[in-house]
Tab-separated table of C-alpha atoms and ligand atoms in Angstrom:
chain	number	residue	atom	x	y	z
K	221	MET	CA	0.000	0.000	0.000
K	222	SER	CA	1.303	3.437	-0.860
K	223	ASP	CA	0.507	6.885	0.513
K	224	ALA	CA	0.985	8.509	-2.853
K	225	PRO	CA	-2.145	10.209	-4.177
K	226	TYR	CA	-3.862	8.299	-6.933
K	227	THR	CA	-3.539	10.305	-10.093
K	228	LEU	CA	-4.653	9.317	-13.547
K	229	ASN	CA	-3.170	10.848	-16.621
K	230	ILE	CA	-6.185	11.933	-18.575
K	231	PRO	CA	-5.362	13.929	-21.683
K	232	ALA	CA	-7.038	17.234	-22.572
K	233	ILE	CA	-10.324	16.908	-24.430
K	234	THR	CA	-10.226	17.594	-28.178
K	235	HIS	CA	-12.956	18.651	-30.617
K	236	SER	CA	-14.183	17.908	-34.111
K	237	LYS	CA	-16.580	19.918	-36.294
K	238	TRP	CA	-19.984	18.614	-37.309
K	239	PRO	CA	-20.118	18.184	-41.124
K	240	SER	CA	-20.800	21.570	-42.799
K	241	ARG	CA	-21.831	23.255	-39.528
K	242	ALA	CA	-19.234	25.628	-38.155
K	243	ASN	CA	-21.392	26.311	-35.061
K	244	ILE	CA	-21.381	22.717	-33.817
K	245	SER	CA	-18.469	21.232	-31.946
K	246	ILE	CA	-18.202	17.529	-31.142
K	247	VAL	CA	-16.560	17.074	-27.742
K	248	ARG	CA	-14.408	13.977	-28.167
K	249	GLY	CA	-14.774	12.089	-24.900
K	250	ASP	CA	-14.216	8.968	-26.989
K	251	LEU	CA	-10.590	9.985	-27.526
K	252	LEU	CA	-9.661	10.286	-23.850
K	253	HIS	CA	-8.325	6.790	-23.940
K	254	PRO	CA	-7.951	4.219	-26.745
K	255	VAL	CA	-10.622	1.958	-25.252
K	256	VAL	CA	-12.014	3.359	-22.012
K	257	SER	CA	-15.041	5.605	-22.390
K	258	GLY	CA	-14.749	9.199	-21.192
K	259	ASN	CA	-18.113	9.356	-19.557
K	260	LYS	CA	-17.403	6.453	-17.202
K	261	LEU	CA	-13.897	7.661	-16.346
K	262	PHE	CA	-15.300	11.007	-15.181
K	263	LYS	CA	-17.923	9.269	-13.087
K	264	LEU	CA	-15.292	7.140	-11.323
K	265	LEU	CA	-12.816	9.878	-10.479
K	266	PRO	CA	-14.558	11.105	-7.291
K	267	PHE	CA	-14.546	7.529	-5.937
K	268	ILE	CA	-10.827	7.331	-6.594
K	269	GLN	CA	-10.277	10.623	-4.819
K	270	SER	CA	-12.281	9.405	-1.832
K	271	ILE	CA	-9.946	6.443	-1.255
K	272	GLN	CA	-6.684	8.358	-1.626
K	273	GLY	CA	-3.789	6.375	-0.273
K	274	LYS	CA	-5.956	3.573	1.146
K	275	SER	CA	-5.737	0.089	-0.167
K	276	ARG	CA	-9.403	-0.702	-0.706
K	277	THR	CA	-11.139	-3.174	-2.958
K	278	LEU	CA	-13.514	-1.532	-5.446
K	279	ILE	CA	-16.527	-3.750	-6.150
K	280	SER	CA	-19.166	-2.999	-8.744
K	281	VAL	CA	-21.760	-4.569	-11.030
K	282	GLY	CA	-22.617	-4.554	-14.714
K	283	GLY	CA	-23.511	-6.489	-17.824
K	284	ARG	CA	-21.153	-8.452	-20.066
K	285	TYR	CA	-20.501	-5.398	-22.267
K	286	SER	CA	-20.480	-2.849	-19.445
K	287	ASN	CA	-18.628	0.407	-20.183
K	288	HIS	CA	-18.629	1.036	-16.452
K	289	LEU	CA	-16.890	-2.208	-15.382
K	290	HIS	CA	-14.462	-1.780	-18.250
K	291	ALA	CA	-13.477	1.698	-17.070
K	292	LEU	CA	-13.298	0.516	-13.460
K	293	ALA	CA	-10.959	-2.355	-14.325
K	294	TRP	CA	-8.690	-0.009	-16.258
K	295	VAL	CA	-8.590	2.516	-13.432
K	296	GLY	CA	-7.802	-0.297	-10.979
K	297	GLN	CA	-4.950	-1.567	-13.081
K	298	SER	CA	-3.562	1.941	-13.653
K	299	LEU	CA	-3.545	2.791	-9.960
K	300	GLY	CA	-2.775	-0.602	-8.455
K	301	ILE	CA	-6.217	-0.914	-6.829
K	302	LYS	CA	-7.909	-4.302	-6.569
K	303	THR	CA	-11.218	-4.445	-8.494
K	304	VAL	CA	-14.067	-6.955	-8.485
K	305	GLY	CA	-16.891	-7.099	-11.038
K	306	ILE	CA	-20.225	-8.781	-10.350
K	307	VAL	CA	-21.503	-9.625	-13.822
K	308	GLN	CA	-24.901	-10.729	-14.961
K	309	GLY	CA	-24.121	-13.863	-16.971
K	310	TYR	CA	-22.820	-17.385	-16.750
K	311	SER	CA	-19.235	-18.564	-16.577
K	312	ASN	CA	-19.794	-20.997	-19.474
K	313	GLN	CA	-20.744	-18.175	-21.870
K	314	PRO	CA	-17.931	-17.039	-24.156
K	315	MET	CA	-16.049	-14.066	-22.689
K	316	THR	CA	-16.933	-10.770	-24.334
K	317	PRO	CA	-14.061	-8.466	-25.424
K	318	THR	CA	-15.143	-6.258	-22.513
K	319	LEU	CA	-14.682	-8.999	-19.926
K	320	LYS	CA	-11.435	-10.170	-21.532
K	321	ASP	CA	-10.023	-6.675	-21.015
K	322	CYS	CA	-11.373	-6.546	-17.455
K	323	THR	CA	-9.709	-9.845	-16.581
K	324	HIS	CA	-6.512	-8.807	-18.310
K	325	TRP	CA	-6.486	-5.666	-16.153
K	326	GLY	CA	-6.734	-7.767	-13.017
K	327	MET	CA	-10.429	-7.552	-12.207
K	328	THR	CA	-11.894	-10.595	-10.455
K	329	ILE	CA	-15.209	-11.536	-12.067
K	330	HIS	CA	-18.113	-13.242	-10.298
K	331	TYR	CA	-21.134	-14.269	-12.336
K	332	VAL	CA	-24.681	-13.988	-11.021
K	333	ASP	CA	-27.922	-15.062	-12.683
K	334	ARG	CA	-30.646	-12.680	-13.796
K	335	GLU	CA	-32.734	-13.101	-10.640
K	336	THR	CA	-29.814	-12.345	-8.334
K	337	TYR	CA	-28.756	-9.412	-10.485
K	338	ARG	CA	-32.187	-7.822	-10.075
K	339	LEU	CA	-31.451	-7.418	-6.359
K	340	ARG	CA	-28.402	-5.234	-6.950
K	341	TYR	CA	-30.010	-2.141	-5.454
K	342	LEU	CA	-30.461	-3.849	-2.067
K	343	PRO	CA	-27.708	-3.697	0.576
K	344	SER	CA	-28.086	-7.457	1.110
K	345	PHE	CA	-26.931	-8.054	-2.476
K	346	TRP	CA	-23.574	-6.582	-1.556
K	347	ASP	CA	-23.011	-8.228	1.828
K	348	LYS	CA	-21.886	-11.520	0.365
K	349	TRP	CA	-19.273	-9.933	-1.901
K	350	SER	CA	-18.082	-7.402	0.648
K	351	SER	CA	-17.293	-10.167	3.111
K	352	LEU	CA	-14.929	-11.816	0.625
K	353	TYR	CA	-12.573	-8.867	0.200
K	354	PRO	CA	-10.539	-6.641	2.510
K	355	ASP	CA	-11.837	-3.104	3.039
K	356	PRO	CA	-14.431	-3.181	0.251
K	357	LEU	CA	-15.989	-0.103	-1.352
K	358	CYS	CA	-19.130	-0.917	-3.295
K	359	ILE	CA	-19.959	1.258	-6.278
K	360	TYR	CA	-23.537	0.997	-7.453
K	361	GLU	CA	-24.173	0.270	-11.072
K	362	GLY	CA	-22.541	2.648	-13.614
K	363	GLY	CA	-25.135	4.909	-12.349
K	364	TRP	CA	-26.826	7.185	-10.064
K	365	SER	CA	-24.696	8.555	-7.207
K	366	ASP	CA	-23.580	11.929	-5.921
K	367	GLU	CA	-19.991	11.009	-6.783
K	368	ALA	CA	-20.813	10.159	-10.393
K	369	ILE	CA	-22.859	13.332	-10.772
K	370	TYR	CA	-20.018	15.369	-9.337
K	371	GLY	CA	-17.476	13.743	-11.657
K	372	SER	CA	-19.613	14.575	-14.682
K	373	ARG	CA	-18.809	18.251	-14.117
K	374	LEU	CA	-15.417	17.526	-15.646
K	375	TRP	CA	-17.000	17.731	-19.089
K	376	TRP	CA	-17.008	21.514	-18.748
K	377	GLU	CA	-13.227	21.461	-19.031
K	378	GLY	CA	-13.715	20.291	-22.603
K	379	ILE	CA	-16.504	22.710	-23.552
K	380	THR	CA	-15.479	26.056	-25.049
K	381	HIS	CA	-16.566	29.231	-23.273
K	382	ASP	CA	-18.724	30.625	-26.078
K	383	THR	CA	-21.011	27.541	-26.035
K	384	THR	CA	-24.743	28.234	-25.590
K	385	MET	CA	-26.156	24.705	-25.889
K	386	VAL	CA	-24.765	21.360	-24.671
K	387	ILE	CA	-26.279	18.057	-25.797
K	388	CYS	CA	-25.680	14.701	-24.075
K	389	ALA	CA	-27.087	11.174	-23.811
K	390	VAL	CA	-29.284	10.253	-20.878
K	391	GLY	CA	-28.909	6.773	-19.427
K	392	SER	CA	-28.938	7.056	-15.648
K	393	GLY	CA	-29.008	10.863	-15.973
K	394	CYS	CA	-25.770	11.492	-14.018
K	395	THR	CA	-24.095	13.246	-16.905
K	396	LEU	CA	-27.104	15.497	-17.474
K	397	ALA	CA	-27.365	16.269	-13.743
K	398	GLY	CA	-23.647	17.023	-13.411
K	399	LEU	CA	-23.747	19.347	-16.412
K	400	CYS	CA	-26.852	21.187	-15.166
K	401	LEU	CA	-25.546	21.680	-11.643
K	402	SER	CA	-22.490	23.473	-12.934
K	403	ALA	CA	-23.775	25.101	-16.143
K	404	PRO	CA	-23.132	28.802	-16.769
K	405	ASP	CA	-26.417	30.763	-17.058
K	406	ARG	CA	-26.174	31.292	-20.788
K	407	VAL	CA	-26.104	27.549	-21.554
K	408	THR	CA	-29.124	25.346	-22.291
K	409	VAL	CA	-28.430	21.700	-21.413
K	410	VAL	CA	-30.243	19.173	-23.608
K	411	GLY	CA	-30.576	15.503	-22.679
K	412	VAL	CA	-31.477	12.771	-25.151
K	413	PRO	CA	-32.925	9.731	-23.332
K	414	VAL	CA	-31.807	6.468	-24.962
K	415	PHE	CA	-34.441	4.320	-23.220
K	416	LYS	CA	-38.200	4.354	-23.621
K	417	ASP	CA	-40.510	5.559	-20.889
K	418	PRO	CA	-44.288	5.386	-21.308
K	419	ASN	CA	-44.619	7.863	-18.411
K	420	ASN	CA	-42.960	10.676	-20.301
K	421	TYR	CA	-39.742	10.459	-18.237
K	422	ALA	CA	-41.543	11.436	-15.031
K	423	GLU	CA	-39.248	9.206	-12.960
K	424	LEU	CA	-36.139	10.764	-14.514
K	425	ARG	CA	-37.433	14.282	-13.890
K	426	LYS	CA	-38.164	13.365	-10.273
K	427	LYS	CA	-34.665	11.928	-9.777
K	428	LEU	CA	-33.102	15.067	-11.228
K	429	SER	CA	-35.219	17.328	-9.091
K	430	ALA	CA	-34.208	15.380	-5.957
K	431	LYS	CA	-30.578	16.279	-6.736
K	432	GLY	CA	-31.426	19.965	-7.037
K	433	VAL	CA	-31.695	20.147	-10.825
K	434	THR	CA	-34.649	22.400	-11.649
K	435	SER	CA	-36.774	21.880	-14.756
K	436	SER	CA	-35.696	25.246	-16.150
K	437	GLN	CA	-32.059	24.062	-16.229
K	438	TYR	CA	-32.483	21.440	-18.950
K	439	CYS	CA	-34.726	20.208	-21.699
K	440	LEU	CA	-35.217	16.671	-22.990
K	441	TRP	CA	-35.346	15.768	-26.657
K	442	ASP	CA	-37.434	12.761	-25.843
K	443	GLU	CA	-38.543	11.379	-29.197
K	444	PHE	CA	-35.314	9.598	-30.143
K	445	SER	CA	-35.210	6.468	-28.010
K	446	GLY	CA	-35.863	4.413	-31.157
K	447	LEU	CA	-36.881	0.844	-30.421
K	448	GLY	CA	-35.799	1.117	-26.788
K	449	PHE	CA	-32.567	0.727	-24.835
K	450	GLY	CA	-29.789	-0.817	-26.907
K	451	LYS	CA	-31.922	-0.987	-30.073
K	452	LEU	CA	-31.663	1.296	-33.095
K	453	ASP	CA	-34.391	1.754	-35.665
K	454	GLU	CA	-33.466	1.586	-39.347
K	455	ASP	CA	-33.176	5.376	-39.831
K	456	GLN	CA	-30.858	5.690	-36.841
K	457	ARG	CA	-28.718	2.781	-38.030
K	458	GLN	CA	-28.333	4.266	-41.512
K	459	PHE	CA	-27.612	7.718	-40.129
K	460	GLY	CA	-24.859	6.254	-37.912
K	461	GLN	CA	-23.204	4.462	-40.814
K	462	LYS	CA	-23.264	7.525	-43.032
K	463	PHE	CA	-22.011	9.801	-40.259
K	464	THR	CA	-19.015	7.521	-39.702
K	465	LEU	CA	-18.286	7.378	-43.432
K	466	ASP	CA	-18.491	11.185	-43.736
K	467	THR	CA	-16.483	12.066	-40.636
K	468	GLY	CA	-14.402	9.041	-39.648
K	469	ILE	CA	-15.984	9.295	-36.188
K	470	MET	CA	-17.334	6.003	-34.829
K	471	LEU	CA	-20.589	6.044	-32.864
K	472	ASP	CA	-21.779	3.365	-30.445
K	473	PRO	CA	-25.242	1.857	-30.990
K	474	VAL	CA	-26.513	2.345	-27.421
K	475	TYR	CA	-25.877	6.037	-26.723
K	476	THR	CA	-24.097	8.237	-29.229
K	477	THR	CA	-25.852	7.089	-32.421
K	478	LYS	CA	-29.189	8.166	-30.918
K	479	VAL	CA	-27.855	11.469	-29.609
K	480	PHE	CA	-26.174	12.414	-32.872
K	481	TYR	CA	-29.244	11.317	-34.842
K	482	ALA	CA	-31.382	13.528	-32.592
K	483	LEU	CA	-29.287	16.589	-33.422
K	484	HIS	CA	-29.290	15.679	-37.107
K	485	MET	CA	-33.113	15.566	-37.104
K	486	LYS	CA	-33.511	18.754	-35.064
K	487	LEU	CA	-31.200	20.633	-37.439
K	488	ALA	CA	-33.424	19.681	-40.369
K	489	PHE	CA	-36.568	21.065	-38.721
K	490	ASN	CA	-35.370	23.868	-36.457
K	491	PRO	CA	-33.450	26.636	-38.268
K	492	ALA	CA	-33.005	28.549	-34.977
K	493	LEU	CA	-30.345	25.990	-33.989
K	494	SER	CA	-28.002	27.553	-36.547
K	495	ASP	CA	-27.690	30.595	-34.283
K	496	LYS	CA	-26.496	28.627	-31.282
K	497	ALA	CA	-22.954	27.607	-30.401
K	498	ILE	CA	-23.582	23.921	-29.817
K	499	ALA	CA	-21.379	21.354	-28.075
K	500	ILE	CA	-22.462	17.734	-28.513
K	501	LEU	CA	-20.765	15.241	-26.206
K	502	HIS	CA	-19.273	12.064	-27.639
K	503	THR	CA	-19.475	10.069	-24.418
K	504	GLY	CA	-17.484	7.114	-25.774
K	505	GLY	CA	-18.724	3.554	-25.393
K	506	LEU	CA	-16.995	2.171	-28.455
K	507	GLN	CA	-15.424	-0.726	-26.545
K	508	GLY	CA	-18.902	-2.210	-26.150
K	509	CYS	CA	-19.392	-2.747	-29.876
K	510	ARG	CA	-16.374	-4.975	-30.439
K	511	THR	CA	-17.088	-8.580	-31.360
E	816	PLP	C1	-23.162	5.331	-19.399
E	816	PLP	C2	-23.047	6.055	-20.699
E	816	PLP	C3	-23.860	7.171	-21.008
E	816	PLP	C4	-24.975	7.636	-20.119
E	816	PLP	O1	-24.558	8.434	-19.088
E	816	PLP	P1	-25.469	8.664	-17.802
E	816	PLP	O2	-24.632	9.523	-16.965
E	816	PLP	O3	-25.705	7.293	-17.203
E	816	PLP	O4	-26.752	9.269	-18.217
E	816	PLP	C5	-23.649	7.805	-22.218
E	816	PLP	N1	-22.720	7.373	-23.094
E	816	PLP	C6	-21.940	6.308	-22.842
E	816	PLP	C7	-20.967	5.879	-23.866
E	816	PLP	C8	-22.067	5.615	-21.634
E	816	PLP	O5	-21.293	4.538	-21.405
């Protein structure tokens, strides 16, 4: 165990232009690291800061393609911190590229079945795993926590000062919340939910409000969830392919294809967007689409 502060070398965020739109900047969170997604790195940093100098075991959960576990394993390997991933799946399934990386980076994987995985929000779910490791710190799923919301503020370091609109994906909503809680007054924050919600995202709005995000601080472009979480409709799929051909920028099917498609559609129908200085966040996630 060392007393040295844990520091990660995260490079400065770079930008690309949206095709034939000088007013739109793509914030390249996908380039922060060759494989680890920017969004999940930011969300983990406050946890890392909270364990400075202590040799704790970081335990978390996720699916077999989880961007979150992938980032956690990389952080653990980079800093010499033991990591454990509780994965929904079965040990006789072929390892995904995600889990191969995680194992390679020293993460211990435990598989749980679907029924057990459903209980992951209960403290009792964690007791069993905590008891197996010294000084455990459990990190709830890639998701909703004050730490992750706080870490999401780091995106502002990559957003230029003249920006008047920021657009991001909404999964758990941490990124949106973190952006809103630290947004300069002149900026409108737009969230694009990537999952369907028959209740018009009432639950999401409630969660945000509980963290002090007021409804005037953001708007949702809520008609782009396609066929639901993880599923693209045909228009979105074709848009994604063409965008990559035109720009050389890869998009992941779960988050960024939907967000970029949303902006593409809004630009076609809302000329007022041409007057805004827009930053659209590429939150990464490309590791999850390897086969
Ligand atoms: C997790 C994730 C998101 C969603 O972020 P939230 O903070 O959960 O809303 C967006 N993009 C990528 C690539 C992600 O992995």
